[in-house]
Short mmCIF file of C-alpha atoms in Angstrom, two decimals:
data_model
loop_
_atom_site.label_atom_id
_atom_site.label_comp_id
_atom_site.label_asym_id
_atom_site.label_seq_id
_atom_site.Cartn_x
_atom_site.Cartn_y
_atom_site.Cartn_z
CA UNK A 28 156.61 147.47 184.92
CA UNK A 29 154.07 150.15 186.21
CA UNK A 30 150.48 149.19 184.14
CA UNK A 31 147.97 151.13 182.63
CA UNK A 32 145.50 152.36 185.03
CA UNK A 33 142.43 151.61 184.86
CA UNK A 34 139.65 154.38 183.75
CA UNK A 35 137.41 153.80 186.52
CA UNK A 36 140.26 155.25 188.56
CA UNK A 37 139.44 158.45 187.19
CA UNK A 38 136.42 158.68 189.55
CA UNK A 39 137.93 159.05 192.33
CA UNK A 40 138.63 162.50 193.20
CA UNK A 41 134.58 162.32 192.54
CA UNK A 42 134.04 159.34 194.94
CA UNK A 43 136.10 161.39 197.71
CA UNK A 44 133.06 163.98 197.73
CA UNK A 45 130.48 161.22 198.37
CA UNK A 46 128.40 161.45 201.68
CA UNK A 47 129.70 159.32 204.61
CA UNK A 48 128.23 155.63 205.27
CA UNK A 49 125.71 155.80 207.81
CA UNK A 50 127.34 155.68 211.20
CA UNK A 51 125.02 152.48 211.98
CA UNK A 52 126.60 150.31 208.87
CA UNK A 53 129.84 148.70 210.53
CA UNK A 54 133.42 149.91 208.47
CA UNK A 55 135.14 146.37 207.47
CA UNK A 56 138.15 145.81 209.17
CA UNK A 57 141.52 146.39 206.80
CA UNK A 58 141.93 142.29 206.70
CA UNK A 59 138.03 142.36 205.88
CA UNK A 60 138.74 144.67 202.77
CA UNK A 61 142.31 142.52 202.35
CA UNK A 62 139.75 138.96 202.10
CA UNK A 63 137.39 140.46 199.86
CA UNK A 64 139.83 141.77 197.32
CA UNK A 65 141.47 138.06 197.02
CA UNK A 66 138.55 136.59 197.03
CA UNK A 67 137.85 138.75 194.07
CA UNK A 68 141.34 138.50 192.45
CA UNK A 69 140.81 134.59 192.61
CA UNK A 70 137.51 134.62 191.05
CA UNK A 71 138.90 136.34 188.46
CA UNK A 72 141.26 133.83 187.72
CA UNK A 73 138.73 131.32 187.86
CA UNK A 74 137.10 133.28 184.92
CA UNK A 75 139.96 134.20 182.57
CA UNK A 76 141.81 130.49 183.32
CA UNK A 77 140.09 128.98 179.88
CA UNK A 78 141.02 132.32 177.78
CA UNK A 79 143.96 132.85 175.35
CA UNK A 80 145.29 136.14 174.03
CA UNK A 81 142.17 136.62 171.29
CA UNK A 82 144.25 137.79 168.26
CA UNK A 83 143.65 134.55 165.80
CA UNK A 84 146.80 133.19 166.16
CA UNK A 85 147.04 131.57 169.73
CA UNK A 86 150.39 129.53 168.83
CA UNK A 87 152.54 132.01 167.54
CA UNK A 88 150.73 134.63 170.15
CA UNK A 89 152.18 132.03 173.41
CA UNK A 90 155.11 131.46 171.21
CA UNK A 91 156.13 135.24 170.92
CA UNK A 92 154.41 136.91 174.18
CA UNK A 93 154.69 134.10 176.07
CA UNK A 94 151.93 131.97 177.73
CA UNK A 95 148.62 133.84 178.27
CA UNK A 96 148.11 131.71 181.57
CA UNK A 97 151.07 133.76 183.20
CA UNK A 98 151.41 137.00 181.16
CA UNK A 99 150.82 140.69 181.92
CA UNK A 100 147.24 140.69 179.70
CA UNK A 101 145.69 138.05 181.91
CA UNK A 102 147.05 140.19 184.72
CA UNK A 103 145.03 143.31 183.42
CA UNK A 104 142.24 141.67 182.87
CA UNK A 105 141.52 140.38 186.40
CA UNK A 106 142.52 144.23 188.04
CA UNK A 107 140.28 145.32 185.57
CA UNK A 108 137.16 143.22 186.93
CA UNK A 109 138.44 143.72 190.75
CA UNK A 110 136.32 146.70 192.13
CA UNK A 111 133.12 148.32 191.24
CA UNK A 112 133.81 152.05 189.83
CA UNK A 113 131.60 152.87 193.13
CA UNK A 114 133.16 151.07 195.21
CA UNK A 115 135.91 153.21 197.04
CA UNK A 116 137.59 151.78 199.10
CA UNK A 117 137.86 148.63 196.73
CA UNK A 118 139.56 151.07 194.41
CA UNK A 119 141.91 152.71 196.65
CA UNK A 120 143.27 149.42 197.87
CA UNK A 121 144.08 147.88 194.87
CA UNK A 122 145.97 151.97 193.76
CA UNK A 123 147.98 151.44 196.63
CA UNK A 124 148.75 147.66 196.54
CA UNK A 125 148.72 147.22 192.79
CA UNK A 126 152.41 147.08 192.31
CA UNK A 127 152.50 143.99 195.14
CA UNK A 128 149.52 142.04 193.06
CA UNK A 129 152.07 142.28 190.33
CA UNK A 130 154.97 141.16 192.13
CA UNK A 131 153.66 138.01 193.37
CA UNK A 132 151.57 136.89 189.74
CA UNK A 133 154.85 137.84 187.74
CA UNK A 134 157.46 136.95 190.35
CA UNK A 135 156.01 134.78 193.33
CA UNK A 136 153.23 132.62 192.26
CA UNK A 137 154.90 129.55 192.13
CA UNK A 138 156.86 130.05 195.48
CA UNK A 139 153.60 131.08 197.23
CA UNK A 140 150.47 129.79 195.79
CA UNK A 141 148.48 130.81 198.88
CA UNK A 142 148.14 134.63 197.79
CA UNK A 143 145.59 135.14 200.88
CA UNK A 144 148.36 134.23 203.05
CA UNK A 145 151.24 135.72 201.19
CA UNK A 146 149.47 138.71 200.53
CA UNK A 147 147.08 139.64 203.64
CA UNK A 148 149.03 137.88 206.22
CA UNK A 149 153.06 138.07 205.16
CA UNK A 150 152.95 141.01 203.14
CA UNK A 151 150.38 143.88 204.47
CA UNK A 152 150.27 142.14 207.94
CA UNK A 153 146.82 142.91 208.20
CA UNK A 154 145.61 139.10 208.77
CA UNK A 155 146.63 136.30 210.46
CA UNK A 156 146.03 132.57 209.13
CA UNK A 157 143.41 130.77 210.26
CA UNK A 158 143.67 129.48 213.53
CA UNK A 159 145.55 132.48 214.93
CA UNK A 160 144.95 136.11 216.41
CA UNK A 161 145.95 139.22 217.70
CA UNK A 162 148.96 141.45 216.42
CA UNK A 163 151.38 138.97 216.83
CA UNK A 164 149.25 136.29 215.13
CA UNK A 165 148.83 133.88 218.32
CA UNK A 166 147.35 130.29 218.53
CA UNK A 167 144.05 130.48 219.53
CA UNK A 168 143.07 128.43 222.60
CA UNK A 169 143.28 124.91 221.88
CA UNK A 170 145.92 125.26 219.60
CA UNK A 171 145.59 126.91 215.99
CA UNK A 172 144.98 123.56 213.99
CA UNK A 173 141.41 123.01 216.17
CA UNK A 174 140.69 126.27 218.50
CA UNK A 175 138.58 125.69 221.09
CA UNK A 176 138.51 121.71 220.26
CA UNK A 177 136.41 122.69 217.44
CA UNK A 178 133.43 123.52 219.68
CA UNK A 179 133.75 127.20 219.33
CA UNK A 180 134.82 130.53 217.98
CA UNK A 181 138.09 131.85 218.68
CA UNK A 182 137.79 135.63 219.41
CA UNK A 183 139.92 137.53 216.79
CA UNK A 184 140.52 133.79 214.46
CA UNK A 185 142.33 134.67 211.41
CA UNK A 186 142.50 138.68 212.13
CA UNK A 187 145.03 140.98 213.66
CA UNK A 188 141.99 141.40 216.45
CA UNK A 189 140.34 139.79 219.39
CA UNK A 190 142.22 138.26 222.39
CA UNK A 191 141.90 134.18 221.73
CA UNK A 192 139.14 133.58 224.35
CA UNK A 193 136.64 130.70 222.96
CA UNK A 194 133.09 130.98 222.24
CA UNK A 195 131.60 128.09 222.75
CA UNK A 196 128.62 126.76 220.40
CA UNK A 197 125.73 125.81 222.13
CA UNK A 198 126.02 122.83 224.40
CA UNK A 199 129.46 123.22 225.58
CA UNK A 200 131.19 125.17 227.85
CA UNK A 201 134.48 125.78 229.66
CA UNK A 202 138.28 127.93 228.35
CA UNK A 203 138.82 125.34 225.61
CA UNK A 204 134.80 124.00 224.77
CA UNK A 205 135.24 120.63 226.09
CA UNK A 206 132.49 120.63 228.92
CA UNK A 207 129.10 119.78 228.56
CA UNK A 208 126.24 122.00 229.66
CA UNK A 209 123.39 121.55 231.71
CA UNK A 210 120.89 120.12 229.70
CA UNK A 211 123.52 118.05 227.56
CA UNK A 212 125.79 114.84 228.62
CA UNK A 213 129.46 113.72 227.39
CA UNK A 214 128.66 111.05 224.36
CA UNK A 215 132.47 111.12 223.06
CA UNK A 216 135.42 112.38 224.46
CA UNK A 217 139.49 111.79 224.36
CA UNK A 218 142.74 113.45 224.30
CA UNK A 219 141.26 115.66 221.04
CA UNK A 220 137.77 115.36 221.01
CA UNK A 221 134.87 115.99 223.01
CA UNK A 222 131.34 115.96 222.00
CA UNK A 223 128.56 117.05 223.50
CA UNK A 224 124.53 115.75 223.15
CA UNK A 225 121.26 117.08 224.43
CA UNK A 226 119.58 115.54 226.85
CA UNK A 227 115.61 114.21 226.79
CA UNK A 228 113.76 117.57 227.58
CA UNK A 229 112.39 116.27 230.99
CA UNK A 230 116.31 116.33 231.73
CA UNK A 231 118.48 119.38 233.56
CA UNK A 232 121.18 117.35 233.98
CA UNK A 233 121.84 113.81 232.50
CA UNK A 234 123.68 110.73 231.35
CA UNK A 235 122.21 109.31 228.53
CA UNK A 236 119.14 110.21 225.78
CA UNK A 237 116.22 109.30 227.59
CA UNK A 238 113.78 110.26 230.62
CA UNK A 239 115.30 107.86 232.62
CA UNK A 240 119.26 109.02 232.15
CA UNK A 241 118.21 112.24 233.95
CA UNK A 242 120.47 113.12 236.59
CA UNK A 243 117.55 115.51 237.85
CA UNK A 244 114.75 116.82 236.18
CA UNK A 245 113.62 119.89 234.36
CA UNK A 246 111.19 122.35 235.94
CA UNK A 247 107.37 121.04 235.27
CA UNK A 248 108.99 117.71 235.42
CA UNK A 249 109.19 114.93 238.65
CA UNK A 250 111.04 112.18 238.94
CA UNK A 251 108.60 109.10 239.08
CA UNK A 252 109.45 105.43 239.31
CA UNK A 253 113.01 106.26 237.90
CA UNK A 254 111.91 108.43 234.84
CA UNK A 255 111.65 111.96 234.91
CA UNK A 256 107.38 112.59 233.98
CA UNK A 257 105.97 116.02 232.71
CA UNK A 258 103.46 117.27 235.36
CA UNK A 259 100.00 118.34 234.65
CA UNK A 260 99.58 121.18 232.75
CA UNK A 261 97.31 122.64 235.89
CA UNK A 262 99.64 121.89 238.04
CA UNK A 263 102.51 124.12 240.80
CA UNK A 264 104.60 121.17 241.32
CA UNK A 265 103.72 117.87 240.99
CA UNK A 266 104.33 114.34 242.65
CA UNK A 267 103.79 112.34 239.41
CA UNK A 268 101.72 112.53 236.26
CA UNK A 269 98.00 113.93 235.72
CA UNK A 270 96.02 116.35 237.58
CA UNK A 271 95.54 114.17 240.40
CA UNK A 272 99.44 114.68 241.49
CA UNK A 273 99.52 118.42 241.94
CA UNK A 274 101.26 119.90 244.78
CA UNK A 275 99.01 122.73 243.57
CA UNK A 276 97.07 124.53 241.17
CA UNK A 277 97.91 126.81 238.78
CA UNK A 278 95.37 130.18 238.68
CA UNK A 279 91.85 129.59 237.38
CA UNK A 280 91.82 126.05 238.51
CA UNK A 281 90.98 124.16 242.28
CA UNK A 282 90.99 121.11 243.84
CA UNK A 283 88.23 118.67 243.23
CA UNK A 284 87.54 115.35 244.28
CA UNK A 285 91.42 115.24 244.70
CA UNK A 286 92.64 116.72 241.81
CA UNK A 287 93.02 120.27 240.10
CA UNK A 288 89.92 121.00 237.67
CA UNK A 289 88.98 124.17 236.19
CA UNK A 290 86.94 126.52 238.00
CA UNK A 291 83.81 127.89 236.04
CA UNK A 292 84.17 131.80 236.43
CA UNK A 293 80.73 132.05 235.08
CA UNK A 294 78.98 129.91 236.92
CA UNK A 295 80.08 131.48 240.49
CA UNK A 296 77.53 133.53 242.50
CA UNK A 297 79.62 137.34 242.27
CA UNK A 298 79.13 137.67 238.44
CA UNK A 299 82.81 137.39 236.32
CA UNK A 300 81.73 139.86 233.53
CA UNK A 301 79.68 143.09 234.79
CA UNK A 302 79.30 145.11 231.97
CA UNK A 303 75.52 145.19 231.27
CA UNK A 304 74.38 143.21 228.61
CA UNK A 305 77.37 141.32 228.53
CA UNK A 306 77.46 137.47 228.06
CA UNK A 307 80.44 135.25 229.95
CA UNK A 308 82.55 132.54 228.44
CA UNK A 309 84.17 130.01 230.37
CA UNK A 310 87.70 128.81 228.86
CA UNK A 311 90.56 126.29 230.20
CA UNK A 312 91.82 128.23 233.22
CA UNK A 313 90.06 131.56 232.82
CA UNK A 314 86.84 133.11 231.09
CA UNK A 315 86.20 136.03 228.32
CA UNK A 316 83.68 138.79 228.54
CA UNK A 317 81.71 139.39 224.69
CA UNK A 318 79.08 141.29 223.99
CA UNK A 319 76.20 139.59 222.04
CA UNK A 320 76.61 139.96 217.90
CA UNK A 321 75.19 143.47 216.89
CA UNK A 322 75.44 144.93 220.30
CA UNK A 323 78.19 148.19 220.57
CA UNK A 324 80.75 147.84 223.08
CA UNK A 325 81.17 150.45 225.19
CA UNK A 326 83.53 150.86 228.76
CA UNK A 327 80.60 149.57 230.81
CA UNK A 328 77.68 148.47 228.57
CA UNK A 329 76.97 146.38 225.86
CA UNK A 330 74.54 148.89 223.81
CA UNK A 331 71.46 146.95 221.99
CA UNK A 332 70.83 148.45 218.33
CA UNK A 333 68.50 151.69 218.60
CA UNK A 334 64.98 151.30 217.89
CA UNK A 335 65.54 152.71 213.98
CA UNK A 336 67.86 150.29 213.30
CA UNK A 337 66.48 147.33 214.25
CA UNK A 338 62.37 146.30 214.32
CA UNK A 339 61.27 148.57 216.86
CA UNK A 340 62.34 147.03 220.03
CA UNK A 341 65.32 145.43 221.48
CA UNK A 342 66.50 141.98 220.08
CA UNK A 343 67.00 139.74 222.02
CA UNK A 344 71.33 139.26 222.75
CA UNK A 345 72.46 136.51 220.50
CA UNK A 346 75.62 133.94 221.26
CA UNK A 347 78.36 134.79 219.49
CA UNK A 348 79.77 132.42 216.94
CA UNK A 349 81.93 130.20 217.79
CA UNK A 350 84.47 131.72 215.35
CA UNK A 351 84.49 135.03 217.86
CA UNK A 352 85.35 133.53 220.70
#
């Protein structure tokens, strides 16, 4: 039995003289368009599973038409709700597959329950199930029950695409996901799991959670009485913790009564800011150059107000707020 169409069908010679998608928005792939229409087609039996036939007389209606749960009517009703009237590509797929949608809810529902996999995968061959890929519908690496021990994507999982390689989730590494990166150590592994667990941050490579499971230490970090201890924050290197353990200083700072302090830029005889006018700040590591509140800034002078804006003479420069700075 051929059913009615359905009138938003009628758009489509109109649809067909739509402009083209951008060339930047990416075309779903045939199993894409395949997923979504199922997905839709089991939604709508989701919403039409507590309905009956409507006429009054829901007995003798079951009796006589049979049941409304398996009957043409329910059928209609879920194509009906299946693609938007704008939605082209929606509508041409279910034109051309309609009489297989029929098929399987009049004929093979019962045999195959799974219509994703009866329809997408058996049928159209334009998926594979999960866990496989490629034309021929392949396991992916590690086997199609867990690819890539469940630490990864497989390239191409449950499409007629890709070529089964793993993608490994962050922390693991390796053709099947089961090795740990640098910067993460083995907590649990055995013939079908492996699991992976960042290390302490002073850690590049480790065996355990904390700064003193590191195998060897991050950069900025040294390895000090058996624990692996951030160095200074003005240090190039460091031989343990605080300022006093620098192999040397970073910019902007110098050593000091054995350790790296912070070098006043202002303070030093060949002036840090030369602009005329122009007040210096010292800050951790450097210094900023600020011309006094009400003074213009120009490429090399700090301009007072003019005589007709101010009292008459020149004020004298003023600190900026601590706000500015």
């Amino acid at each position: 039995m051929r059913l009615p169409r359905r009138a938003a069908l009628g758009l489509l010679p109109l649809l067909l003289l739509l402009p083209p998608a951008p060339e930047a928005a990416k075309k779903p792939t045939p199993c894409h368009r395949c997923r979504g229409l199922v997905d839709k087609f089991n939604q709508g039996m989701v919403d039409t599973a507590k309905k009956n036939f409507g006429g009054g007389n829901t007995a003798w209606e079951e009796k006589t038409l049979s049941k409304y749960e398996s009957s043409e009517i329910r059928l209609l009703e879920i194509l009906e709700g299946l693609c938007e009237s704008s939605d082209f590509e929606c509508n041409q797929m279910l034109e051309a597959q309609e009489e297989h949608l029929e098929a399987w809810w009049l004929q093979l529902k019962s045999e195959y329950p799974d219509l994703f996999e009866w329809f997408c995968v058996k049928t159209l061959k334009v998926c594979c199930s999960p866990g496989t890929y490629g034309p021929d519908c392949l396991a992916c690496q590690g086997g199609s029950q867990r690819p890539c021990s469940g630490n990864g994507h497989c390239s191409g999982d449950g499409s007629r695409q890709g070529d089964g390689s793993c993608q490994c989730h962050v922390g693991y590494q390796g053709p099947l996901c089961t090795d740990c990166m640098d910067g993460y150590f083995s907590s649990l592994r055995n013939e079908t799991h492996s699991i992976c667990t960042a290390c302490d941050e002073s850690c590049k490579t480790c065996s355990g959670l904390t700064n003193r499971d590191c195998g060897e230490c991050e950069v900025g970090w040294v390895l000090d009485e058996g624990a692996c201890v951030e160095c200074d924050s003005s240090c190039v290197g460091c031989t343990g913790e605080g300022p006093g353990n620098c192999k040397e200083c970073i910019p902007g700072y110098s050593r000091e009564h054995g350790q790296c302090a912070d070098v006043d830029e202002c303070s030093l005889a060949e002036k840090a800011c030369v602009r005329k006018n122009e007040n210096c700040y010292n800050t951790p590591g450097s210094y900023v150059c600020v011309c006094p509140d009400g003074f213009e800034e120009t490429e090399d002078a700090c301009v007072p107000p003019t005589e007709a804006e101010g009292t008459g003479g020149e004020r004298p420069p003023q600190l900026p707020t601590r706000e500015d700075l």
